[in-house]
CSV table of N, CA and C in Angstrom, one decimal:
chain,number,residue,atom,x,y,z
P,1046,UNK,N,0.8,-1.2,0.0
P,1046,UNK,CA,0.0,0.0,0.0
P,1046,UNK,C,0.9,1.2,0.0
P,1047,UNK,N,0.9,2.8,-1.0
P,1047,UNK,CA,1.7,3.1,-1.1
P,1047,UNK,C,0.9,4.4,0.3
P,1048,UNK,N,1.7,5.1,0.7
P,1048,UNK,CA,1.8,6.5,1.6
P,1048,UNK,C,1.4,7.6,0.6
P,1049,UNK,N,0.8,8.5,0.4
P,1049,UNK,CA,0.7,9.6,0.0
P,1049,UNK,C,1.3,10.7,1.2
P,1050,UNK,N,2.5,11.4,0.9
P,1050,UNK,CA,2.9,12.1,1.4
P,1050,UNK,C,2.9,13.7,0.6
P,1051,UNK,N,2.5,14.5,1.6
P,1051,UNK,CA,3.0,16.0,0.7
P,1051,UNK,C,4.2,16.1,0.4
P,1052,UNK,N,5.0,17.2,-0.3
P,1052,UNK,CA,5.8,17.6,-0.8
P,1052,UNK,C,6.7,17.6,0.3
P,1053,UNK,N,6.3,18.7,1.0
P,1053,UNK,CA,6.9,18.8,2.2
P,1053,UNK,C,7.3,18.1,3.1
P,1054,UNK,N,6.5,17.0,3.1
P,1054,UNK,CA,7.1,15.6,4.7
P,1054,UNK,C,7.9,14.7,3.6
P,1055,UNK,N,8.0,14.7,1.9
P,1055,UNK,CA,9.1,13.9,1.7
P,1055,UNK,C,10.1,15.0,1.7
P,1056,UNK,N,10.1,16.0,1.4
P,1056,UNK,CA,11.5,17.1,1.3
P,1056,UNK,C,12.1,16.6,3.0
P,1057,UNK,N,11.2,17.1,4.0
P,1057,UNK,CA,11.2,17.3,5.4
P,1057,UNK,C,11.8,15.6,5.7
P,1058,UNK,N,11.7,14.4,5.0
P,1058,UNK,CA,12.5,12.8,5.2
P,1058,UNK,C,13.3,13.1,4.5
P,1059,UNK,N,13.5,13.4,3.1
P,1059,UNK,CA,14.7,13.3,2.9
P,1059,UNK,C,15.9,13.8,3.3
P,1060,UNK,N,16.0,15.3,3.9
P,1060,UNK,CA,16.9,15.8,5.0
P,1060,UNK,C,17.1,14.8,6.1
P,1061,UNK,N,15.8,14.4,6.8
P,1061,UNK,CA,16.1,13.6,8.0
P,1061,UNK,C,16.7,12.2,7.8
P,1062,UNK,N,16.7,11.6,6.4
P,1062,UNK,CA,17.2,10.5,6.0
P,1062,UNK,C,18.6,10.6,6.3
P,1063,UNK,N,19.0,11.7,5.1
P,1063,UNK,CA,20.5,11.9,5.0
P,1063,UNK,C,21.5,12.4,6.1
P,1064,UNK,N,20.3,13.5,7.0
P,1064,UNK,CA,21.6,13.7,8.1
P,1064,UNK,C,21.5,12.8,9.0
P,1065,UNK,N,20.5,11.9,9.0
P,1065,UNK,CA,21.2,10.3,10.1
P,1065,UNK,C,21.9,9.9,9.5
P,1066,UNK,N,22.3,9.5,8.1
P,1066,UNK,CA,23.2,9.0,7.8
P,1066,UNK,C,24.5,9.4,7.9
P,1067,UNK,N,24.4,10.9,7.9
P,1067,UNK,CA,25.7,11.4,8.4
P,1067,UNK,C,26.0,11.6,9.7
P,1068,UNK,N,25.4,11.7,10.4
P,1068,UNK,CA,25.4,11.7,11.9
P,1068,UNK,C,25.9,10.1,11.7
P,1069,UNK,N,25.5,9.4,11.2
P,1069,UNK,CA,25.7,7.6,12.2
P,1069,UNK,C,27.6,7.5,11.5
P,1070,UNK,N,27.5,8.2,10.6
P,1070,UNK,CA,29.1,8.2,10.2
P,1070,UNK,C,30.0,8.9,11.1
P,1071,UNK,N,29.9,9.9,11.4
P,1071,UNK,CA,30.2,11.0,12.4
P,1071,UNK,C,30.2,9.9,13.8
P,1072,UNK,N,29.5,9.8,14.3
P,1072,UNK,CA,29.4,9.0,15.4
P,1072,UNK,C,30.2,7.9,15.5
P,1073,UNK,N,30.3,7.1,14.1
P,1073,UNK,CA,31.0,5.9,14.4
P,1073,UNK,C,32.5,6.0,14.2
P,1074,UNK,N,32.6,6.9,13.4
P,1074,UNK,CA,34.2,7.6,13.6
P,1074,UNK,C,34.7,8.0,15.3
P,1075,UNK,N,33.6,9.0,15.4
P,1075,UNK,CA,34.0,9.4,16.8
P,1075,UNK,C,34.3,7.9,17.8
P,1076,UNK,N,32.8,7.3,17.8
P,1076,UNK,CA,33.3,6.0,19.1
P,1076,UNK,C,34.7,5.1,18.5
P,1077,UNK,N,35.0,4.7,17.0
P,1077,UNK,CA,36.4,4.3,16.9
P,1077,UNK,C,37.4,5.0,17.3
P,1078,UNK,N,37.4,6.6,17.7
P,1078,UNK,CA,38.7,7.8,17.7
P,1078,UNK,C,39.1,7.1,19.6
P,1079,UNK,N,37.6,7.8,20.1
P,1079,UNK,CA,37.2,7.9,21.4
P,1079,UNK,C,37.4,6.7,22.4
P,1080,UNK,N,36.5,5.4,21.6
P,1080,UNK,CA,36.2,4.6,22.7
P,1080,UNK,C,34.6,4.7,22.6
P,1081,UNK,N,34.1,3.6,22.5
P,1081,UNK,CA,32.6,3.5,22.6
P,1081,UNK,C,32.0,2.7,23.8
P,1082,UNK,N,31.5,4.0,24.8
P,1082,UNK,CA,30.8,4.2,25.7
P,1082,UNK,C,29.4,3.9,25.6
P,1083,UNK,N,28.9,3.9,26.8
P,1083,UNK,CA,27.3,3.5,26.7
P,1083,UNK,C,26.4,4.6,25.9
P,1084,UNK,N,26.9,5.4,26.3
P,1084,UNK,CA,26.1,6.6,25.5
P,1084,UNK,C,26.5,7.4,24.2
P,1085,UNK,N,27.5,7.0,23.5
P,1085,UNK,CA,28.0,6.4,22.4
P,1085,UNK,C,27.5,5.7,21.7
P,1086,UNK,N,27.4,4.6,22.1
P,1086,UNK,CA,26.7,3.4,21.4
P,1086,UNK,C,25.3,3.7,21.3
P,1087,UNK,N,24.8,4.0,22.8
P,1087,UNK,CA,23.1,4.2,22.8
P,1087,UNK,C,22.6,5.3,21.4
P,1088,UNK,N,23.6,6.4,21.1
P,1088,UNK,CA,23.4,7.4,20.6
P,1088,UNK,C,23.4,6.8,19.0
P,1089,UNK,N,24.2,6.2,18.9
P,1089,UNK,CA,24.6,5.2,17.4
P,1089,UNK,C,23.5,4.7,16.7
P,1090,UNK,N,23.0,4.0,17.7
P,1090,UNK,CA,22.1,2.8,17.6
P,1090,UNK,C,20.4,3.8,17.0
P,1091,UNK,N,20.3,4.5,18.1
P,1091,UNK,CA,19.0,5.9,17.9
P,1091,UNK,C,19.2,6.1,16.4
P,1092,UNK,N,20.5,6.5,16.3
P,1092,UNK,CA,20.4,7.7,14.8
P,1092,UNK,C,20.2,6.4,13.3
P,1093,UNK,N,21.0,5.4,13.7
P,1093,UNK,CA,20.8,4.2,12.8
P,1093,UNK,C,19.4,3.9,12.7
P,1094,UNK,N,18.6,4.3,13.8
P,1094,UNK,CA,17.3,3.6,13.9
P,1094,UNK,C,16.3,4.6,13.4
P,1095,UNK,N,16.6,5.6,13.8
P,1095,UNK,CA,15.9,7.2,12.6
P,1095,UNK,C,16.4,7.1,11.5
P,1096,UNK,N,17.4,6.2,10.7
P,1096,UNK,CA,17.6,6.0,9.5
P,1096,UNK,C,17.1,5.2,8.7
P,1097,UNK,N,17.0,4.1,9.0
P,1097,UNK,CA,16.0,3.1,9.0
P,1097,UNK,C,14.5,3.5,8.8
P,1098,UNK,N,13.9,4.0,9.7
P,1098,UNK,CA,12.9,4.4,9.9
P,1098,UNK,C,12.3,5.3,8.5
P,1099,UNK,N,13.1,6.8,9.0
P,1099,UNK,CA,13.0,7.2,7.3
P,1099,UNK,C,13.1,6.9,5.9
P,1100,UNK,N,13.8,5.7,5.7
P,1100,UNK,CA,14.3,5.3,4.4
P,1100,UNK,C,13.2,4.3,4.4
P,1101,UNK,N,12.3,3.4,5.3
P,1101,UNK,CA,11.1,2.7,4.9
P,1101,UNK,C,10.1,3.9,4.8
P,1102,UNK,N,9.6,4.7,5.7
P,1102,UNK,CA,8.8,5.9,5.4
P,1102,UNK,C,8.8,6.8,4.3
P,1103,UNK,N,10.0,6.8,3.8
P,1103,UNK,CA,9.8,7.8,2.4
P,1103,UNK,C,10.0,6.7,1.1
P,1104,UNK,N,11.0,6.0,1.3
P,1104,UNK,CA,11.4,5.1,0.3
P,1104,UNK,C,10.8,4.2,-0.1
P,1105,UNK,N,10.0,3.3,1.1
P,1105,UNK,CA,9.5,2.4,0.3
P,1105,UNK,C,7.9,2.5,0.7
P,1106,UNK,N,7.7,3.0,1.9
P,1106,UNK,CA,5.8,3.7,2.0
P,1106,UNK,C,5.1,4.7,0.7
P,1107,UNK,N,6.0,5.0,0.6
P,1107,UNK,CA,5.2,5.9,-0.6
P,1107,UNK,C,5.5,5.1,-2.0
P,1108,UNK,N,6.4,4.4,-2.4
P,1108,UNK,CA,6.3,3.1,-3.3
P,1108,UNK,C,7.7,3.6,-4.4
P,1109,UNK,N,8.7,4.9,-3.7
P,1109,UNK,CA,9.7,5.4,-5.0
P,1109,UNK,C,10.5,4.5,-5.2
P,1110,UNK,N,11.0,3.7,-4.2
P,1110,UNK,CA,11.9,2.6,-4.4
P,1110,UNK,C,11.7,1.7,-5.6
P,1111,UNK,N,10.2,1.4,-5.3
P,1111,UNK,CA,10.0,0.3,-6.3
P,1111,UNK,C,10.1,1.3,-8.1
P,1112,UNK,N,9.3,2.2,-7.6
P,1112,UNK,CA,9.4,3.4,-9.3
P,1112,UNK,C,10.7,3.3,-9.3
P,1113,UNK,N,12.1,3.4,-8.5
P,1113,UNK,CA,12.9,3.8,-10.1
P,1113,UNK,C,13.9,2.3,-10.1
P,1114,UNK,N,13.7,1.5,-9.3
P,1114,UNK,CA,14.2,-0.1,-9.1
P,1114,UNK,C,13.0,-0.7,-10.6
P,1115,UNK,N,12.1,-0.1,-11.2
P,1115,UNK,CA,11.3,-0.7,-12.2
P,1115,UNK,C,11.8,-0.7,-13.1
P,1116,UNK,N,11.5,-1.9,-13.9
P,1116,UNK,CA,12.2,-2.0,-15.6
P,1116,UNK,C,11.1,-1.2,-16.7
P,1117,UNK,N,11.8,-0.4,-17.4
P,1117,UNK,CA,11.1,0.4,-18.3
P,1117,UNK,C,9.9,0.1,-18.8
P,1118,UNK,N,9.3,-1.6,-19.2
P,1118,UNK,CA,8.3,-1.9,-19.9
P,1118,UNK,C,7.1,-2.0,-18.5
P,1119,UNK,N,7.7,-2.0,-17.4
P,1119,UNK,CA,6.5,-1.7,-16.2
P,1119,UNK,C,6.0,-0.8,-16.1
P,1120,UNK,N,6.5,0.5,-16.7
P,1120,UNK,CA,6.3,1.7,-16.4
P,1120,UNK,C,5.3,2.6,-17.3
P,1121,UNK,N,4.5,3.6,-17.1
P,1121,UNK,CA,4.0,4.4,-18.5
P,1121,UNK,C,5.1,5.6,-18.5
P,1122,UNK,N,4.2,6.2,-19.4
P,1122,UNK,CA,5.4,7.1,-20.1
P,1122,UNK,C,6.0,8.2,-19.2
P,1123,UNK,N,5.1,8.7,-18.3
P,1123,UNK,CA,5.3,9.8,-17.9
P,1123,UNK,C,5.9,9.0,-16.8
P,1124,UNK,N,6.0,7.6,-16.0
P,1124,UNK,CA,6.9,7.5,-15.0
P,1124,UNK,C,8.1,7.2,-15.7
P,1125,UNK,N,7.9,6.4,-16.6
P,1125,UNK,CA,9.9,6.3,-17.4
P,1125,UNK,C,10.4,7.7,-17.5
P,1126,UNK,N,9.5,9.0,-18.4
P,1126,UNK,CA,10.3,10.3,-17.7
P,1126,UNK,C,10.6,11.2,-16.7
P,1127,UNK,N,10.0,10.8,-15.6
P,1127,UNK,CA,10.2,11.1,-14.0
P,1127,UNK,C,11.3,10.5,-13.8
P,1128,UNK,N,11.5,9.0,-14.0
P,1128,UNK,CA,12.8,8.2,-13.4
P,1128,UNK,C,13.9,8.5,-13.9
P,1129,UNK,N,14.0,8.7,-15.6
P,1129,UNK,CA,14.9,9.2,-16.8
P,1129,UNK,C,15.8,10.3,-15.8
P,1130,UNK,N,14.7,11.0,-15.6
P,1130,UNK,CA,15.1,12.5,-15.1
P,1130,UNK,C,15.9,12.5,-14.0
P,1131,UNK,N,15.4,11.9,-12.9
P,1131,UNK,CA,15.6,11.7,-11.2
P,1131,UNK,C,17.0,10.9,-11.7
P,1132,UNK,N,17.5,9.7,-12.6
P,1132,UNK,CA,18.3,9.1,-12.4
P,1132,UNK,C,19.3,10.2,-13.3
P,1133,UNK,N,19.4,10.6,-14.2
P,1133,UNK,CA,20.3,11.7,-14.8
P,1133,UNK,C,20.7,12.7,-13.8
P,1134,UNK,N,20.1,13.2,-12.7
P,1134,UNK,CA,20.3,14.3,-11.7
P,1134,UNK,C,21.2,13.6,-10.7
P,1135,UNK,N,20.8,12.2,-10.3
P,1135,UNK,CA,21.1,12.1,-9.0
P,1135,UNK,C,22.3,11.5,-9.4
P,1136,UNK,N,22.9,10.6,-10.7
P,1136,UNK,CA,24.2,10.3,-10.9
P,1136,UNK,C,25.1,11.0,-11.1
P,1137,UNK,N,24.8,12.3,-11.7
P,1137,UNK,CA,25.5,13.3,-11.8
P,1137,UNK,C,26.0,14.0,-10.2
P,1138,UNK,N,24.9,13.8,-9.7
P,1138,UNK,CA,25.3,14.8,-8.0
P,1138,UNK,C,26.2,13.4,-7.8
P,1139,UNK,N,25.4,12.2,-7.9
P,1139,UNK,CA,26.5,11.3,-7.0
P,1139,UNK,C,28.0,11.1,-7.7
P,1140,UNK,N,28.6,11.7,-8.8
P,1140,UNK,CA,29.6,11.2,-9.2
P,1140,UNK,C,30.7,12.7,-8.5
P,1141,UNK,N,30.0,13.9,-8.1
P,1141,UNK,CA,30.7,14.4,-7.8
P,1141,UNK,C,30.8,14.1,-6.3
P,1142,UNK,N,29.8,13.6,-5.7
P,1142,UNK,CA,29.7,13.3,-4.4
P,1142,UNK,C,31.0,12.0,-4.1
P,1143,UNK,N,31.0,11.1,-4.7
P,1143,UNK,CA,32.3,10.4,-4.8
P,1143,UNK,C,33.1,10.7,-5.1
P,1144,UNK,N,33.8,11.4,-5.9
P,1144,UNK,CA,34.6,12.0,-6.1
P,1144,UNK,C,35.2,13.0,-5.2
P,1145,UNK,N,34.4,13.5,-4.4
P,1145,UNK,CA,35.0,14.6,-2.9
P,1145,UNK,C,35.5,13.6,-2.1
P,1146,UNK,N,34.1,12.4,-1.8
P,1146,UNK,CA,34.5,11.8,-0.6
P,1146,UNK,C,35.9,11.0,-0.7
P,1147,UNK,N,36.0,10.5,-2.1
P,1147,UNK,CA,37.6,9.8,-1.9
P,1147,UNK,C,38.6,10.6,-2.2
P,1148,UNK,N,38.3,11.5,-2.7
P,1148,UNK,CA,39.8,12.8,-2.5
P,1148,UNK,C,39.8,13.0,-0.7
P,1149,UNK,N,38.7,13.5,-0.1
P,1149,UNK,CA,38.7,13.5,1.3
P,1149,UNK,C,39.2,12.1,1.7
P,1150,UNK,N,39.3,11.4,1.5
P,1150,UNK,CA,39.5,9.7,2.2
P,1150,UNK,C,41.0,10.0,2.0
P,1151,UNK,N,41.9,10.5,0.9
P,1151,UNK,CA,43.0,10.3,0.5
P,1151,UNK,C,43.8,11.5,1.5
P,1152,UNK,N,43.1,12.2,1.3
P,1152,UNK,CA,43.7,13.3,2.0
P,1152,UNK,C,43.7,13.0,3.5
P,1153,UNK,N,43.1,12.3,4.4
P,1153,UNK,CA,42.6,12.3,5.7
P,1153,UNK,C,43.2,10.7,6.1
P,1154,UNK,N,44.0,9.8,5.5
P,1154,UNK,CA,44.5,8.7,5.8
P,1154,UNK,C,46.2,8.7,5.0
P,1155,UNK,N,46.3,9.7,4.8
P,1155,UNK,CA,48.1,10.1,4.1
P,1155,UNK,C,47.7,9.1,2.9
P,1156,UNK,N,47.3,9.6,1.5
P,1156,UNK,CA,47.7,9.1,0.4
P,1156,UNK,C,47.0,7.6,-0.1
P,1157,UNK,N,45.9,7.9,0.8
P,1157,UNK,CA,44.3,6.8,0.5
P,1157,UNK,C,44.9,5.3,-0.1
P,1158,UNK,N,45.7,4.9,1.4
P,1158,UNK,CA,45.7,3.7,0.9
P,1158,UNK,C,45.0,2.2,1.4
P,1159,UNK,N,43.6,2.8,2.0
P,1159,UNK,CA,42.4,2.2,1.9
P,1159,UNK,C,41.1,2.7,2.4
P,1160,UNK,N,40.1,1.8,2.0
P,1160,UNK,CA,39.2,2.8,1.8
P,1160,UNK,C,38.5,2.4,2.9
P,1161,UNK,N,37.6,2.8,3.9
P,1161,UNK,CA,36.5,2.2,4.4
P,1161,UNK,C,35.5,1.8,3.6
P,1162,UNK,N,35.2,0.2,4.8
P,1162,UNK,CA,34.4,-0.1,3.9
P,1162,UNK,C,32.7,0.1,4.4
P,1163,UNK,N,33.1,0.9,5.3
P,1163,UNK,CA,31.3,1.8,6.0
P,1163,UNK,C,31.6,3.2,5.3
P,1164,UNK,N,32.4,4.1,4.3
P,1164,UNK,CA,32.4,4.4,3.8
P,1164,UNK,C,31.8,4.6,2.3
P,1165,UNK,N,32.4,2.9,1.6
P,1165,UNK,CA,31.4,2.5,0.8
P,1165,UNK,C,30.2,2.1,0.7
P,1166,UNK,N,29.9,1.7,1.5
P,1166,UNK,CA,28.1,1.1,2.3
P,1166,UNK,C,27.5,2.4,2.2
P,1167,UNK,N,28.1,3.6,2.5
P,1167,UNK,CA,27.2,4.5,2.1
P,1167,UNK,C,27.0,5.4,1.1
P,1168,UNK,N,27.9,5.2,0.8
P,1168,UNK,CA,28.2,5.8,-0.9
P,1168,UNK,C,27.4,5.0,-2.1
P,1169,UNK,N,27.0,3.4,-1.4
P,1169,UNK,CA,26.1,2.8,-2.4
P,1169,UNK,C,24.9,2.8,-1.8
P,1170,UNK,N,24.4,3.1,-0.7
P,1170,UNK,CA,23.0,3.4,-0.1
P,1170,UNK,C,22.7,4.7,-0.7
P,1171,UNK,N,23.7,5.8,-0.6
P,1171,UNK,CA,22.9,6.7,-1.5
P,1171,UNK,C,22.8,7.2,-2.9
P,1172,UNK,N,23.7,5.9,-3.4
P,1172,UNK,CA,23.6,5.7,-4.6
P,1172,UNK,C,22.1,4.8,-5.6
P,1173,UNK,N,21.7,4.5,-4.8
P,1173,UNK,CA,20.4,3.4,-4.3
P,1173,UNK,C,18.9,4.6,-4.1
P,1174,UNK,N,19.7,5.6,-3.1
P,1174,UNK,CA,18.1,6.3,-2.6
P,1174,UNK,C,18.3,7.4,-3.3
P,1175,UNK,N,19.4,8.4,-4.1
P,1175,UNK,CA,19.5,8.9,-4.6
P,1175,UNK,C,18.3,9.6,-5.6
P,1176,UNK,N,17.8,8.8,-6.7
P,1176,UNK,CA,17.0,8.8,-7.4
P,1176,UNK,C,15.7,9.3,-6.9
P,1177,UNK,N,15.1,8.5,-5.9
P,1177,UNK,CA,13.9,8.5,-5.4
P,1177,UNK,C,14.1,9.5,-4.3
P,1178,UNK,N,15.0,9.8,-3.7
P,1178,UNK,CA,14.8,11.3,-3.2
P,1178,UNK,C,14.8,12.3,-4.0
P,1179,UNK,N,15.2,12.4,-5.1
P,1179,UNK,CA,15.0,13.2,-6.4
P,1179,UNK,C,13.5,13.6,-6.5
P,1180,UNK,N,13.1,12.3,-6.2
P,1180,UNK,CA,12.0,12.4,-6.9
P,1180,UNK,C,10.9,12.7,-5.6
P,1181,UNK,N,11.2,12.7,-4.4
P,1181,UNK,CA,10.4,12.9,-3.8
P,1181,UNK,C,10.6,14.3,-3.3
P,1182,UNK,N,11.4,14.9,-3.8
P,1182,UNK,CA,11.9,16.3,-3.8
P,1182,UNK,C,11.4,17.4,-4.5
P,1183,UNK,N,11.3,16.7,-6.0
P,1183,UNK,CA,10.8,17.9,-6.8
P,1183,UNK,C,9.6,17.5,-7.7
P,1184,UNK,N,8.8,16.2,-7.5
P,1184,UNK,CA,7.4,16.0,-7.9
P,1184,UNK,C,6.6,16.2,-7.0
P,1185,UNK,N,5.4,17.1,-7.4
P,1185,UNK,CA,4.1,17.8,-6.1
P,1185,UNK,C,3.3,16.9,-5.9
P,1186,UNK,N,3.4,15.5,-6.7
P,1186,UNK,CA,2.8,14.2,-6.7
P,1186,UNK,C,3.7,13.1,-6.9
P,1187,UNK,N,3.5,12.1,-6.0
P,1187,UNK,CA,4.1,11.1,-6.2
P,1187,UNK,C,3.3,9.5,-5.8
């Protein structure tokens, strides 16, 4: 069953998607630097779990996951040009978006000679939600 959400509570998930996901990176750097404490971990665990949360709520309650995960002959016309669109935007943001993060990786481990691999996990999560936050961003219907 899909969610009908306004414009605004997907715009308003997609921020909340993304900065848990950067918060749960942030965090888990910090408890590797630090030491992971109770309230550390407790904190970890919350922001993973508002992440979670969000990415079923917007991603797959409202049904975008399945739109742009669809093979072209499932689709009518006007969603194959929604998805066309959403996937042209969001590979373009994501190619420059990788492209900072492993200049930053290289720069921040002397001469990037490896990569994290919770680094990658999320580089391909929002390579994955990319799209369909696109699209729950700038269609007034979805």
């Amino acid at each position: 069953m899909k969610r009908k959400l306004s414009q605004s509570k997907r715009r308003f998930t997609v921020i909340i998607n993304y900065l848990s996901l950067l918060l749960a990176l942030a965090l888990f750097y910090f408890g590797k630097q630090q030491g992971w404490s109770g309230l550390v971990t407790g904190a970890e665990i919350m922001i993973l779990a508002i992440a979670l949360i969000s990415f079923i709520y917007l991603h797959i309650g409202t049904g975008l996951w399945s739109l742009v995960h669809a093979k072209a002959e499932r689709l009518d016309e006007r969603e194959i040009q929604i998805t066309r669109d959403s996937l042209h935007h969001a590979y373009g943001i994501f190619a420059v978006l990788a492209l900072v993060v492993v200049f930053l990786n290289a720069l921040s481990i002397g001469g990037g000679e490896s990569f994290d691999m919770l680094i990658f996990a999320s580089l391909l999560y929002t390579a994955h939600t990319l799209p369909s936050s696109i699209i729950a961003w700038k269609e007034r219907e979805v």
